[in-house]
Structures are given as structure tokens and as C-alpha cells.
PDB file of C-alpha atoms in Angstrom:
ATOM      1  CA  UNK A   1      66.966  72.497  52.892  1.00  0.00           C
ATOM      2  CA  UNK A   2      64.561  70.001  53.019  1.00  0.00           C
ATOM      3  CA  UNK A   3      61.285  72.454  53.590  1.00  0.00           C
ATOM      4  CA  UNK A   4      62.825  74.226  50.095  1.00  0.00           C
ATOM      5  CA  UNK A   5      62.692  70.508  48.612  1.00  0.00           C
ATOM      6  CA  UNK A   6      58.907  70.139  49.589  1.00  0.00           C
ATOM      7  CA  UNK A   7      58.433  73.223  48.705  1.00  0.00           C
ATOM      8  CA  UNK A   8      59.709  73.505  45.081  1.00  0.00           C
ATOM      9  CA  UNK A   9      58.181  70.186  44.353  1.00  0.00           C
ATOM     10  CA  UNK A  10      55.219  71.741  45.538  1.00  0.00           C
ATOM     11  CA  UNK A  11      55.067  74.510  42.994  1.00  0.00           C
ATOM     12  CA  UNK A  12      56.091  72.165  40.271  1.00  0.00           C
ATOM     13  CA  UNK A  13      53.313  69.675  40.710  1.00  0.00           C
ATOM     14  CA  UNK A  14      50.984  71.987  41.050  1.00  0.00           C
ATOM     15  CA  UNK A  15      51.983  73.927  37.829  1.00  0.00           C
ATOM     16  CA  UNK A  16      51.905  70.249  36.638  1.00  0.00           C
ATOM     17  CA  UNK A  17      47.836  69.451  37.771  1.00  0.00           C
ATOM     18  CA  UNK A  18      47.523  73.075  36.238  1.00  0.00           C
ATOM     19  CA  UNK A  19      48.244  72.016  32.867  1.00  0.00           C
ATOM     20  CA  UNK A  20      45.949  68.990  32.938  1.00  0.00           C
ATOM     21  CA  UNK A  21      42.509  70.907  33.038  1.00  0.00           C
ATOM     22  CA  UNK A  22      41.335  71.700  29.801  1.00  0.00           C
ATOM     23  CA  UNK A  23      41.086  74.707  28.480  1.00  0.00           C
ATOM     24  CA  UNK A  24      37.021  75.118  28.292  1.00  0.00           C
ATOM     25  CA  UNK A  25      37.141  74.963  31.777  1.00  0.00           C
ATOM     26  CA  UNK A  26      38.861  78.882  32.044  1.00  0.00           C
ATOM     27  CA  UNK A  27      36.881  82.085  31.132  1.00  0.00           C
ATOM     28  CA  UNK A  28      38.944  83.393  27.937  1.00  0.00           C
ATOM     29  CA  UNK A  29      39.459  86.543  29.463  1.00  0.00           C
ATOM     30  CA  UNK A  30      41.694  85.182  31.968  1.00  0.00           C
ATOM     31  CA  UNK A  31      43.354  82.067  29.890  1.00  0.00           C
ATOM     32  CA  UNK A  32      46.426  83.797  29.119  1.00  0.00           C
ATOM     33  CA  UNK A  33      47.338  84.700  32.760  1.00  0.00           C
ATOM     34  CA  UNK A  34      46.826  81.377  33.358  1.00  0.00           C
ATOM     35  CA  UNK A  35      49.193  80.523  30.584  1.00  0.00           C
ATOM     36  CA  UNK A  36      51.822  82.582  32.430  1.00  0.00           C
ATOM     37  CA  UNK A  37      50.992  81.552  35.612  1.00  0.00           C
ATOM     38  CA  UNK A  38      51.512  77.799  34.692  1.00  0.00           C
ATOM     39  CA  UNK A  39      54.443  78.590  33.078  1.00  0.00           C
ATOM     40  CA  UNK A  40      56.130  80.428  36.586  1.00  0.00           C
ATOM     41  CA  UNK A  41      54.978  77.413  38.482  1.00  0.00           C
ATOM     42  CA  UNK A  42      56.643  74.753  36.157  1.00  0.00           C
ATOM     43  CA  UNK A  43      60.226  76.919  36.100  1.00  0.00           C
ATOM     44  CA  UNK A  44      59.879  79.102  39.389  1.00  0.00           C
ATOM     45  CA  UNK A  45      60.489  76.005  41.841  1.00  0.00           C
ATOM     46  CA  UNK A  46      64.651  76.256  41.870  1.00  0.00           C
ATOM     47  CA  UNK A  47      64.582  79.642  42.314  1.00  0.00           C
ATOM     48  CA  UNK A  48      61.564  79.875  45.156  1.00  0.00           C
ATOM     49  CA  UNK A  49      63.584  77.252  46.657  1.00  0.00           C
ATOM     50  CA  UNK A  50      67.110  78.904  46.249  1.00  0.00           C
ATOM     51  CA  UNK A  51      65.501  81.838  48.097  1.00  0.00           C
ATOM     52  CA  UNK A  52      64.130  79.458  50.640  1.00  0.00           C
ATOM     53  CA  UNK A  53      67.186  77.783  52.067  1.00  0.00           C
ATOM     54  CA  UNK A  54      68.904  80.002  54.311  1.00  0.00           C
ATOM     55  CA  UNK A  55      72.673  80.321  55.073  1.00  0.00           C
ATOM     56  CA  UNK A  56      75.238  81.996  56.568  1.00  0.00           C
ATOM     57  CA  UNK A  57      76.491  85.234  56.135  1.00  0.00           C
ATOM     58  CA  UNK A  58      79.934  83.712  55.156  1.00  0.00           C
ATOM     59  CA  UNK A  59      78.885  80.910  53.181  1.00  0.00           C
ATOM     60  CA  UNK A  60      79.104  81.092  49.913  1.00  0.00           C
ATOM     61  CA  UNK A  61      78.373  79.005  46.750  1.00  0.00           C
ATOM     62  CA  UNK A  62      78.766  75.749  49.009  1.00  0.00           C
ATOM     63  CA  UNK A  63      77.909  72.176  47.905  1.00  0.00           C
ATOM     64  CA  UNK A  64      74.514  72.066  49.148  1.00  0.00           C
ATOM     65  CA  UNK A  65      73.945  74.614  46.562  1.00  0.00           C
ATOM     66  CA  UNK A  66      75.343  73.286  43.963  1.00  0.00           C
ATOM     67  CA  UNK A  67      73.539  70.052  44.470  1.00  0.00           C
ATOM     68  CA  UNK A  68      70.260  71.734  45.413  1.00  0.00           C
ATOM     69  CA  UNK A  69      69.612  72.072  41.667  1.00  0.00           C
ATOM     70  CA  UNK A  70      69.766  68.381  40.155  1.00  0.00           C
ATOM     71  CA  UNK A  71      67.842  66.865  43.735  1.00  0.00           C
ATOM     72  CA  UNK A  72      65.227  68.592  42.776  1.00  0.00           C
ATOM     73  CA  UNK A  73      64.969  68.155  39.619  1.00  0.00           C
ATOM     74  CA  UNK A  74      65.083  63.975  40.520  1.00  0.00           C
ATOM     75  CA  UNK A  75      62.084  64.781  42.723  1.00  0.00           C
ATOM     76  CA  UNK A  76      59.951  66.810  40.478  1.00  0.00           C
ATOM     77  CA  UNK A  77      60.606  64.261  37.773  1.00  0.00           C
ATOM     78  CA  UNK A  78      59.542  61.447  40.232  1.00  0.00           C
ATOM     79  CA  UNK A  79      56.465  63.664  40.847  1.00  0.00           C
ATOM     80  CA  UNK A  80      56.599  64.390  37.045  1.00  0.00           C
ATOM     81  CA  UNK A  81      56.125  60.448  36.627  1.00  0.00           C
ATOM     82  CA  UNK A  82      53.570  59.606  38.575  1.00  0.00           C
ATOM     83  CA  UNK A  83      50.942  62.418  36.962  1.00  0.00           C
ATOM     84  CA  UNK A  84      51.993  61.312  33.497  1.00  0.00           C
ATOM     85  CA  UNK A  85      51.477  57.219  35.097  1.00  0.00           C
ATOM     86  CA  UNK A  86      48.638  58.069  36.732  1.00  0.00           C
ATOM     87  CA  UNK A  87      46.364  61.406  34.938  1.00  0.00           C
ATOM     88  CA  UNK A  88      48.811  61.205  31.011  1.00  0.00           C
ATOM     89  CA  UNK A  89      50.657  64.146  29.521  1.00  0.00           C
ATOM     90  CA  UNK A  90      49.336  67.544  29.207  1.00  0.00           C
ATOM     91  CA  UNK A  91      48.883  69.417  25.742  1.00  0.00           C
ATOM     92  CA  UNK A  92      50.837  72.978  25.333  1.00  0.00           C
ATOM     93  CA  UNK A  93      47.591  75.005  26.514  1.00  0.00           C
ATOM     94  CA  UNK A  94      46.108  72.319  29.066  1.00  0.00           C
ATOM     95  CA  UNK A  95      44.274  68.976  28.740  1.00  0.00           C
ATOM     96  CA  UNK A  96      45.031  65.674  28.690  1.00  0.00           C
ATOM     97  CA  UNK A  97      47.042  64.518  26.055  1.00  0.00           C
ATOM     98  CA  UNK A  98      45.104  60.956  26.099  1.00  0.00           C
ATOM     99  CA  UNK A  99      44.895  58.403  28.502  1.00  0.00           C
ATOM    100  CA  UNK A 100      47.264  57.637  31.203  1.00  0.00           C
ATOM    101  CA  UNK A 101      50.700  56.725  30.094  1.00  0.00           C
ATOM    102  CA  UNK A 102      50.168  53.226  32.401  1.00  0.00           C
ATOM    103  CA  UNK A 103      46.835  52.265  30.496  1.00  0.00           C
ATOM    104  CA  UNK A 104      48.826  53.207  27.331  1.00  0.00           C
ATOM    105  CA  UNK A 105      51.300  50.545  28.080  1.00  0.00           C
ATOM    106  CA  UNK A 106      49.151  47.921  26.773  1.00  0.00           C
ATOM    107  CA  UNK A 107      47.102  49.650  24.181  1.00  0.00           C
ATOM    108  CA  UNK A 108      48.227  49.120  20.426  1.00  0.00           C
ATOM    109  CA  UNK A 109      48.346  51.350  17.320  1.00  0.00           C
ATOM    110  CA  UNK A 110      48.621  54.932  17.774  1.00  0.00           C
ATOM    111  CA  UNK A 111      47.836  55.517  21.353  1.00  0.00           C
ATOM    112  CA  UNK A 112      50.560  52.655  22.173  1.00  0.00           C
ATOM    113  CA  UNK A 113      53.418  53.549  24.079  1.00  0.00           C
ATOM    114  CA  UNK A 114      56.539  51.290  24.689  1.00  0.00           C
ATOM    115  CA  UNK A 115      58.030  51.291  28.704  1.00  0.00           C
ATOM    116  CA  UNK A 116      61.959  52.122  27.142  1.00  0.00           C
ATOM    117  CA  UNK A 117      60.339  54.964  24.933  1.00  0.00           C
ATOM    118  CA  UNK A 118      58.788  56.321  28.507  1.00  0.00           C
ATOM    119  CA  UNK A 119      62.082  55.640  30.674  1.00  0.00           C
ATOM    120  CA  UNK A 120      64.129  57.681  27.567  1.00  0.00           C
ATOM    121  CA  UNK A 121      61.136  60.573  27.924  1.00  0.00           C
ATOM    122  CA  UNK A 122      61.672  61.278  31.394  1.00  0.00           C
ATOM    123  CA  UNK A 123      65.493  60.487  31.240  1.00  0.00           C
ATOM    124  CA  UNK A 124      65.377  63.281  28.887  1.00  0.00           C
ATOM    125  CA  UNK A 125      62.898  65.658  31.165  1.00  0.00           C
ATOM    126  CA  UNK A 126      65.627  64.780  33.678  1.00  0.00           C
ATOM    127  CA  UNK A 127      68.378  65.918  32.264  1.00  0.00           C
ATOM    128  CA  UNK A 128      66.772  68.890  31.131  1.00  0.00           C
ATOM    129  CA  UNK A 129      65.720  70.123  34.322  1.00  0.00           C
ATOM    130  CA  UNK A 130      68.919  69.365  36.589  1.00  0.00           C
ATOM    131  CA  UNK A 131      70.631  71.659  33.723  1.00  0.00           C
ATOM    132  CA  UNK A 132      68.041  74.070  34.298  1.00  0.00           C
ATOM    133  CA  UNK A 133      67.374  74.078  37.821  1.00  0.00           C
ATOM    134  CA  UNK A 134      71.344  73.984  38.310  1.00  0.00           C
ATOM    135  CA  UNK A 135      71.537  77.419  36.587  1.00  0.00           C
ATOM    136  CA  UNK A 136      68.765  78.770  38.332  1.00  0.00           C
ATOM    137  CA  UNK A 137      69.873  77.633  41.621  1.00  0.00           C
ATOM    138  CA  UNK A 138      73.212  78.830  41.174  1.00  0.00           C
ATOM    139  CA  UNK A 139      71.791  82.713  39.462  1.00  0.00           C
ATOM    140  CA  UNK A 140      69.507  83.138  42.726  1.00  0.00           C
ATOM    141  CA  UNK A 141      71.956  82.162  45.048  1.00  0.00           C
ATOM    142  CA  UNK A 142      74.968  84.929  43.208  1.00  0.00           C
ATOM    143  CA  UNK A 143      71.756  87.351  42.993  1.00  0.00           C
ATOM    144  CA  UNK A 144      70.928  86.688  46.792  1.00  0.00           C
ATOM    145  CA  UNK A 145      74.016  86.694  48.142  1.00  0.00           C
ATOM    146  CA  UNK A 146      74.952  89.910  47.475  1.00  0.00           C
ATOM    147  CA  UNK A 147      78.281  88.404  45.084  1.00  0.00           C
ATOM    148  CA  UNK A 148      77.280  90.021  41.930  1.00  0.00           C
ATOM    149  CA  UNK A 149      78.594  93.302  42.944  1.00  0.00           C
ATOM    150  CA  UNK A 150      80.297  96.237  41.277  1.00  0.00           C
ATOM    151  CA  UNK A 151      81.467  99.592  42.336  1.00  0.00           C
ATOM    152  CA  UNK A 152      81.154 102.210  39.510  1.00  0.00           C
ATOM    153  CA  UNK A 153      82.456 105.048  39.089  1.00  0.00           C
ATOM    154  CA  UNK A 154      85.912 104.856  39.823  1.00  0.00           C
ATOM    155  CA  UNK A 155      87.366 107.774  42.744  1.00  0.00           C
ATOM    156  CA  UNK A 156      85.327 109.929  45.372  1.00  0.00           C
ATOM    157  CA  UNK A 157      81.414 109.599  43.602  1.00  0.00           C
ATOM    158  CA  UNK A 158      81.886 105.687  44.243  1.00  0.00           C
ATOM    159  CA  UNK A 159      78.320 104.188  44.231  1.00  0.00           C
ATOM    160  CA  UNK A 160      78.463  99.894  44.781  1.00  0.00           C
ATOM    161  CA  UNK A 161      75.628  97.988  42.913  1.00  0.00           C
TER     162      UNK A 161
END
């Protein structure tokens, strides 16, 4: 469990420090890959690390699944934090948004940014992901398990999905 933590916060930051180069820096002829690969590296950690954590043949949706999901969410939002304290927010297709969100805490006029309106951003982010990551947790663990299964049709020509 805690090698698919690492791991999932792996792939998130690293979709994250994707997002902050700018996007001069890619040939245009492969900028929209990168678009999608960003975007599988900022939602594929819950379900690489659903995959990742291996159980028992009888276990089924147990706790540690269930709370697999909103841990780590908490830790890519701490991880989330520290880029955005440290580097500043990305723009939708890569760059820095402005300066880091620490220098901004002193800064005034339009590049100001007040601590409660940063603690209610990622509050938000948070929330957002441990809904998210809780449903993709939970979808890769019923897909991997083998518990989404039907048996169709009906009699002698039975054939189980």
C-alpha cells in the first residue's frame, strides 16, 4: 500500500512539473501528445495505484480501498502545495502562471494573493480529488477484481463476461 502511495504521488507530481514548462519549449508536432500525456499523469495516479496494491483472492472492496482514494489525494495535494509555494500555478497548456504563490503573498495589486484565498484553493483541489480518486479507486478495484461480472445468454450457450 504504501509503494502505490509513492507511486501515485509520483505520477501526479510529475504530470504537475509537466505542466510548468512552457509551451515554446515542445516541437508543435508533438504538443498535443504532450497535452494528453499530462493530462493521464494528473488523473492516472488512483488508478495506477489501485492496480498496484495487491490483495487477496477473497478480499474484496475492503477499507484500505476505500480509503486508498482520499490518502492520496491529501498527499498529492500536499505535493500539489509545495509546487504552487515554491515554482506558482500552471496555465491550461503549460507555463507558469506568474510568480510563486509564496512571493505572491506579499505582492499587492493584481498579482496579490491573500493566505485564506490559497488555503480555500487547495481545500477546494482537495475535495475535488478525494471525490475523484475515490471513484477511480473504487472502478479499478470492481474492474480488477473480477466483480463486475455477468453471464449472458441465459441456458446451455452460457458465456460469463
Amino acid at each position: 500500500m504504501r509503494r502505490a502511495l509513492i507511486e501515485g504521488v509520483g505520477i501526479f507530481v510529475a504530470g504537475r512539473l509537466l505542466a510548468m514548462a512552457p509551451p515554446e519549449v515542445w516541437p508543435a508536432a508533438i504538443f498535443p501528445l504532450l497535452l494528453i500525456l499530462r493530462l493521464m499523469l494528473m488523473f492516472g495516479a488512483p488508478v495506477w495505484a489501485a492496480m498496484r496494491v495487491v490483495s487477496t483472492r477473497r478480499e474484496k472492496m475492503s477499507r484500505r480501498f476505500w480509503k486508498l482514494g482520499p490518502v492520496l489525494a491529501a498527499y498529492c495535494v500536499l505535493a500539489d502545495t509545495i509546487i504552487a509555494l515554491a515554482l506558482g500555478d500552471a496555465l491550461i497548456f503549460g507555463g507558469a502562471a506568474g510568480p510563486p504563490d509564496l512571493v505572491r503573498f506579499g505582492l499587492r495589486g493584481d498579482l496579490a494573493l491573500a493566505p485564506l484565498d490559497f488555503v480555500v484553493g487547495e481545500a477546494a483541489k482537495l475535495a475535488l480529488l478525494a471525490l475523484y480518486f475515490t471513484i477511480a479507486v473504487v472502478c479499478t478495484r470492481l474492474a480488477n477484481g473480477g466483480f463486475m461480472r455477468f453471464t449472458m445468454p441465459a441456458g446451455d450457450g452460457r458465456v460469463t463476461l
